[in-house]
Short mmCIF file of C-alpha atoms in Angstrom, two decimals:
data_model
loop_
_atom_site.label_atom_id
_atom_site.label_comp_id
_atom_site.label_asym_id
_atom_site.label_seq_id
_atom_site.Cartn_x
_atom_site.Cartn_y
_atom_site.Cartn_z
CA MET O 1367 38.08 29.52 -56.29
CA GLY O 1368 39.32 30.69 -59.69
CA ALA O 1369 37.59 31.61 -62.94
CA VAL O 1370 38.20 32.29 -66.62
CA VAL O 1371 35.21 34.17 -68.03
CA GLU O 1372 34.95 34.37 -71.85
CA THR O 1373 38.59 35.32 -72.52
CA PRO O 1374 41.60 35.15 -70.16
CA SER O 1375 42.64 38.37 -68.40
CA ILE O 1376 46.30 38.46 -69.36
CA TYR O 1377 48.99 41.02 -70.22
CA LEU O 1378 50.02 40.48 -73.84
CA ASP O 1379 53.38 42.24 -73.54
CA MET O 1380 54.47 40.06 -70.63
CA THR O 1381 55.76 36.50 -70.52
CA ALA O 1382 53.67 33.72 -69.02
CA GLU O 1383 55.85 33.74 -65.91
CA ASP O 1384 55.52 37.52 -65.47
CA ASN O 1385 51.75 37.26 -65.85
CA LEU O 1386 51.67 34.76 -63.01
CA LYS O 1387 53.97 36.91 -60.88
CA GLN O 1388 51.54 39.79 -61.34
CA GLN O 1389 48.67 37.57 -60.21
CA TYR O 1390 50.66 36.45 -57.18
CA LEU O 1391 51.21 40.10 -56.23
CA ILE O 1392 47.49 40.84 -56.60
CA LEU O 1393 46.66 37.89 -54.34
CA GLY O 1394 49.25 38.99 -51.78
CA GLN O 1395 51.29 35.81 -52.09
CA PRO O 1396 54.45 36.07 -49.95
CA ASP O 1397 56.75 34.77 -52.73
CA PHE O 1398 56.78 33.34 -56.24
CA ASP O 1399 57.22 29.73 -55.18
CA GLY O 1400 55.14 27.38 -57.29
CA ILE O 1401 55.02 29.48 -60.48
CA ARG O 1402 57.31 27.18 -62.46
CA GLU O 1403 55.35 24.16 -61.26
CA LEU O 1404 52.06 25.83 -62.22
CA LEU O 1405 53.33 26.65 -65.71
CA GLY O 1406 54.45 23.05 -66.12
CA LEU O 1407 51.04 21.83 -64.99
CA VAL O 1408 49.27 23.71 -67.82
CA GLY O 1409 51.91 22.82 -70.42
CA LEU O 1410 53.63 26.22 -70.60
CA GLY O 1411 56.83 25.34 -68.78
CA ASP O 1412 59.05 25.88 -71.83
CA THR O 1413 57.72 29.25 -73.06
CA GLY O 1414 60.66 31.14 -71.50
CA LYS O 1415 60.82 34.81 -72.54
CA LYS O 1416 58.19 34.47 -75.26
CA LYS O 1417 55.61 37.25 -74.98
CA VAL O 1418 51.97 36.25 -74.59
CA LYS O 1419 51.05 38.26 -77.72
CA ASP O 1420 52.91 35.56 -79.69
CA PHE O 1421 50.99 32.71 -78.03
CA SER O 1422 48.33 30.70 -79.85
CA LEU O 1423 44.74 30.99 -78.58
CA GLY O 1424 45.08 27.62 -76.90
CA MET O 1425 48.26 28.70 -75.09
CA ARG O 1426 46.55 31.89 -73.92
CA GLN O 1427 43.63 29.88 -72.63
CA ARG O 1428 45.98 27.59 -70.71
CA LEU O 1429 47.73 30.63 -69.24
CA GLY O 1430 44.36 32.02 -68.18
CA ILE O 1431 43.65 28.74 -66.40
CA ALA O 1432 47.07 28.88 -64.72
CA ILE O 1433 46.30 32.40 -63.46
CA ALA O 1434 42.91 31.19 -62.17
CA LEU O 1435 44.70 28.38 -60.33
CA ALA O 1436 47.10 30.72 -58.52
CA GLY O 1437 46.49 30.65 -54.78
CA ASN O 1438 45.81 26.92 -54.38
CA THR O 1439 42.46 26.93 -56.17
CA ASP O 1440 40.31 23.84 -55.64
CA PHE O 1441 37.22 25.04 -57.54
CA LEU O 1442 37.59 26.32 -61.10
CA VAL O 1443 34.89 28.04 -63.18
CA LEU O 1444 35.39 28.09 -66.96
CA ASP O 1445 33.12 29.96 -69.36
CA GLU O 1446 33.24 28.54 -72.92
CA PRO O 1447 36.84 27.28 -72.46
CA VAL O 1448 37.21 25.96 -76.05
CA ASN O 1449 35.42 28.79 -77.86
CA GLY O 1450 37.38 29.85 -80.97
CA LEU O 1451 40.06 27.18 -80.61
CA ASP O 1452 41.22 24.91 -83.43
CA PRO O 1453 40.78 21.11 -83.06
CA GLN O 1454 44.26 20.70 -81.53
CA GLY O 1455 43.62 23.50 -79.05
CA ILE O 1456 40.29 21.95 -78.07
CA ILE O 1457 41.98 18.61 -77.37
CA GLU O 1458 44.70 20.31 -75.29
CA ILE O 1459 42.19 22.19 -73.12
CA ARG O 1460 40.06 19.07 -72.71
CA GLU O 1461 43.06 17.01 -71.58
CA LEU O 1462 44.15 19.78 -69.22
CA ILE O 1463 40.71 19.94 -67.57
CA LEU O 1464 40.69 16.17 -67.11
CA LYS O 1465 44.23 16.29 -65.70
CA LEU O 1466 43.33 19.02 -63.19
CA ASN O 1467 40.36 16.99 -61.99
CA ARG O 1468 41.95 13.54 -61.88
CA GLU O 1469 45.46 14.41 -60.70
CA GLN O 1470 44.92 17.59 -58.69
CA GLY O 1471 41.42 16.91 -57.35
CA ILE O 1472 40.14 20.23 -58.68
CA THR O 1473 36.39 20.52 -59.25
CA VAL O 1474 35.64 22.23 -62.57
CA LEU O 1475 32.36 23.98 -63.39
CA ILE O 1476 32.06 24.55 -67.16
CA SER O 1477 29.54 26.86 -68.79
CA SER O 1478 29.26 26.01 -72.48
CA HIS O 1479 26.95 25.67 -75.47
CA ILE O 1480 29.28 23.19 -77.21
CA LEU O 1481 27.37 20.15 -76.00
CA ASP O 1482 29.34 17.53 -77.92
CA GLU O 1483 32.54 18.65 -76.18
CA LEU O 1484 30.85 18.65 -72.78
CA SER O 1485 29.85 15.03 -73.28
CA LYS O 1486 33.56 14.11 -73.31
CA LEU O 1487 34.16 15.77 -69.93
CA ALA O 1488 31.15 16.13 -67.70
CA THR O 1489 30.14 13.85 -64.85
CA HIS O 1490 27.07 15.95 -63.98
CA TYR O 1491 24.95 18.35 -66.03
CA GLY O 1492 22.78 21.31 -65.16
CA PHE O 1493 20.51 22.64 -67.93
CA ILE O 1494 19.70 26.34 -67.65
CA ASP O 1495 17.00 28.23 -69.55
CA HIS O 1496 16.37 31.95 -69.10
CA GLY O 1497 18.43 31.99 -65.92
CA HIS O 1498 16.62 29.07 -64.29
CA MET O 1499 17.94 25.57 -63.65
CA VAL O 1500 15.43 23.33 -65.42
CA LYS O 1501 17.12 19.98 -64.88
CA GLU O 1502 20.09 18.39 -63.12
CA ILE O 1503 21.23 14.96 -64.23
CA SER O 1504 24.29 12.72 -63.95
CA ALA O 1505 26.28 11.68 -67.01
CA LYS O 1506 25.16 8.08 -66.46
CA GLU O 1507 21.48 9.08 -66.32
CA LEU O 1508 21.88 11.26 -69.40
CA GLU O 1509 23.58 8.45 -71.31
CA ALA O 1510 20.65 6.18 -70.52
CA ALA O 1511 18.17 8.86 -71.58
CA CYS O 1512 19.97 9.37 -74.91
CA ALA O 1513 20.65 5.70 -75.65
CA LYS O 1514 19.18 4.02 -78.72
CA LYS O 1515 15.91 2.40 -77.71
CA ILE O 1516 12.45 1.32 -78.80
CA ARG O 1517 9.57 3.18 -77.11
CA VAL O 1518 6.61 0.77 -76.93
CA ARG O 1519 3.04 1.56 -75.84
CA VAL O 1520 1.11 -1.51 -74.74
CA SER O 1521 -2.34 -2.50 -73.51
CA ASP O 1522 -1.06 -4.07 -70.26
CA VAL O 1523 2.32 -2.86 -69.00
CA THR O 1524 2.37 -5.37 -66.12
CA ALA O 1525 1.99 -8.31 -68.48
CA PHE O 1526 4.47 -6.77 -70.88
CA THR O 1527 7.01 -6.46 -68.06
CA LYS O 1528 6.69 -10.19 -67.38
CA ALA O 1529 7.26 -10.88 -71.08
CA LEU O 1530 10.41 -8.73 -71.10
CA GLU O 1531 11.69 -10.41 -67.94
CA HIS O 1532 11.18 -13.80 -69.55
CA ARG O 1533 13.11 -12.57 -72.61
CA LYS O 1534 15.81 -11.15 -70.25
CA ALA O 1535 15.60 -7.87 -72.14
CA ASP O 1536 17.16 -4.59 -71.00
CA TYR O 1537 14.21 -2.26 -70.47
CA ARG O 1538 12.77 0.63 -68.45
CA ILE O 1539 9.12 1.24 -67.61
CA VAL O 1540 8.27 4.84 -68.56
CA SER O 1541 4.59 5.06 -67.59
CA ASP O 1542 1.57 2.87 -66.91
CA SER O 1543 1.35 2.11 -70.64
CA GLU O 1544 4.88 2.64 -72.04
CA ALA O 1545 8.28 0.98 -71.83
CA ASP O 1546 11.70 1.65 -73.37
CA ILE O 1547 13.59 -1.40 -74.69
CA TYR O 1548 17.38 -1.15 -75.07
CA SER O 1549 18.09 -4.75 -76.13
CA GLU O 1550 18.31 -5.70 -79.81
CA ILE O 1551 15.03 -7.40 -80.62
CA THR O 1552 13.01 -7.84 -83.81
CA VAL O 1553 9.50 -6.49 -84.20
CA SER O 1554 8.07 -9.97 -84.81
CA GLU O 1555 9.77 -11.34 -81.67
CA LEU O 1556 8.51 -8.42 -79.61
CA VAL O 1557 4.93 -8.94 -80.80
CA GLU O 1558 5.17 -12.70 -80.21
CA ILE O 1559 6.38 -12.49 -76.60
CA ALA O 1560 3.81 -9.77 -75.83
CA ASN O 1561 0.97 -11.91 -77.21
CA SER O 1562 2.17 -14.91 -75.24
CA TYR O 1563 1.47 -12.92 -72.05
CA GLY O 1564 -1.89 -11.60 -73.22
CA CYS O 1565 -0.56 -8.15 -74.07
CA GLU O 1566 -1.16 -6.11 -77.22
CA ILE O 1567 1.42 -3.70 -78.67
CA LEU O 1568 -0.34 -0.47 -79.63
CA THR O 1569 2.54 1.64 -80.96
CA MET O 1570 6.27 1.24 -81.43
CA LYS O 1571 8.91 3.87 -82.25
CA GLU O 1572 12.71 3.74 -82.42
CA GLN O 1573 14.47 6.63 -80.66
CA ASP O 1574 18.12 7.71 -80.67
CA GLU O 1575 18.64 11.07 -79.00
CA SER O 1576 21.79 13.20 -78.97
CA LEU O 1577 22.77 15.48 -76.09
CA GLU O 1578 21.85 18.45 -78.28
CA SER O 1579 18.36 17.15 -79.10
CA PHE O 1580 17.86 16.18 -75.43
CA TYR O 1581 18.59 19.78 -74.44
CA LEU O 1582 16.32 21.26 -77.13
CA ASN O 1583 13.46 18.93 -76.23
CA LEU O 1584 13.95 19.76 -72.56
CA ILE O 1585 13.69 23.53 -72.99
CA GLY O 1586 11.34 23.58 -75.99
CA GLY O 1587 13.31 23.58 -79.25
CA ALA O 1588 10.77 25.55 -81.27
CA ASP O 1589 11.32 28.62 -79.09
CA HIS O 1590 15.12 28.51 -79.51
CA VAL O 1591 15.58 28.26 -83.28
#
């Protein structure tokens, strides 16, 4: 297991290679085999004798990840890995994380408040509020929860379900009186098919939720402004 918490723990007056050698010594590694390969993996293979103090923030972050990977790490914890980086640096770190997962089989746990960036990476989410896990959800489930939809409240959800099945609509029953409709359908058509099955539409509201608004609604947005 390796971790980069807030900012990488690196020696600014050393090269990237010397920083890794120092980490190898701390871990009690018998030799320095694998350092060049590790630097290549994080995109720092050509930094040579360049001191870390002359690195960009993105390069320092990648070096921090390399140090965390020393010792055959298979579980990596990253705390705000793109914090303070420019757009290019953010892309580089994102691609590196994906590469570590897909090519090296490394599981990555990311702690971050930059929700838009997480949506480009995560396969599973855990939402934490005041130190407590309030919800765990897969990326697929979250995508469905945030998808554009029409929330409809009806007089008879069983009859309404039959009407939606007849229409071959993409829908999800939310409660004994509500359903979410994901298919494109006009209001008049929706009312017509509901009436044809003896069902009355009571309310209708279009919803399109972002990951950020999902999180705020989950934990109570008014208390976190």
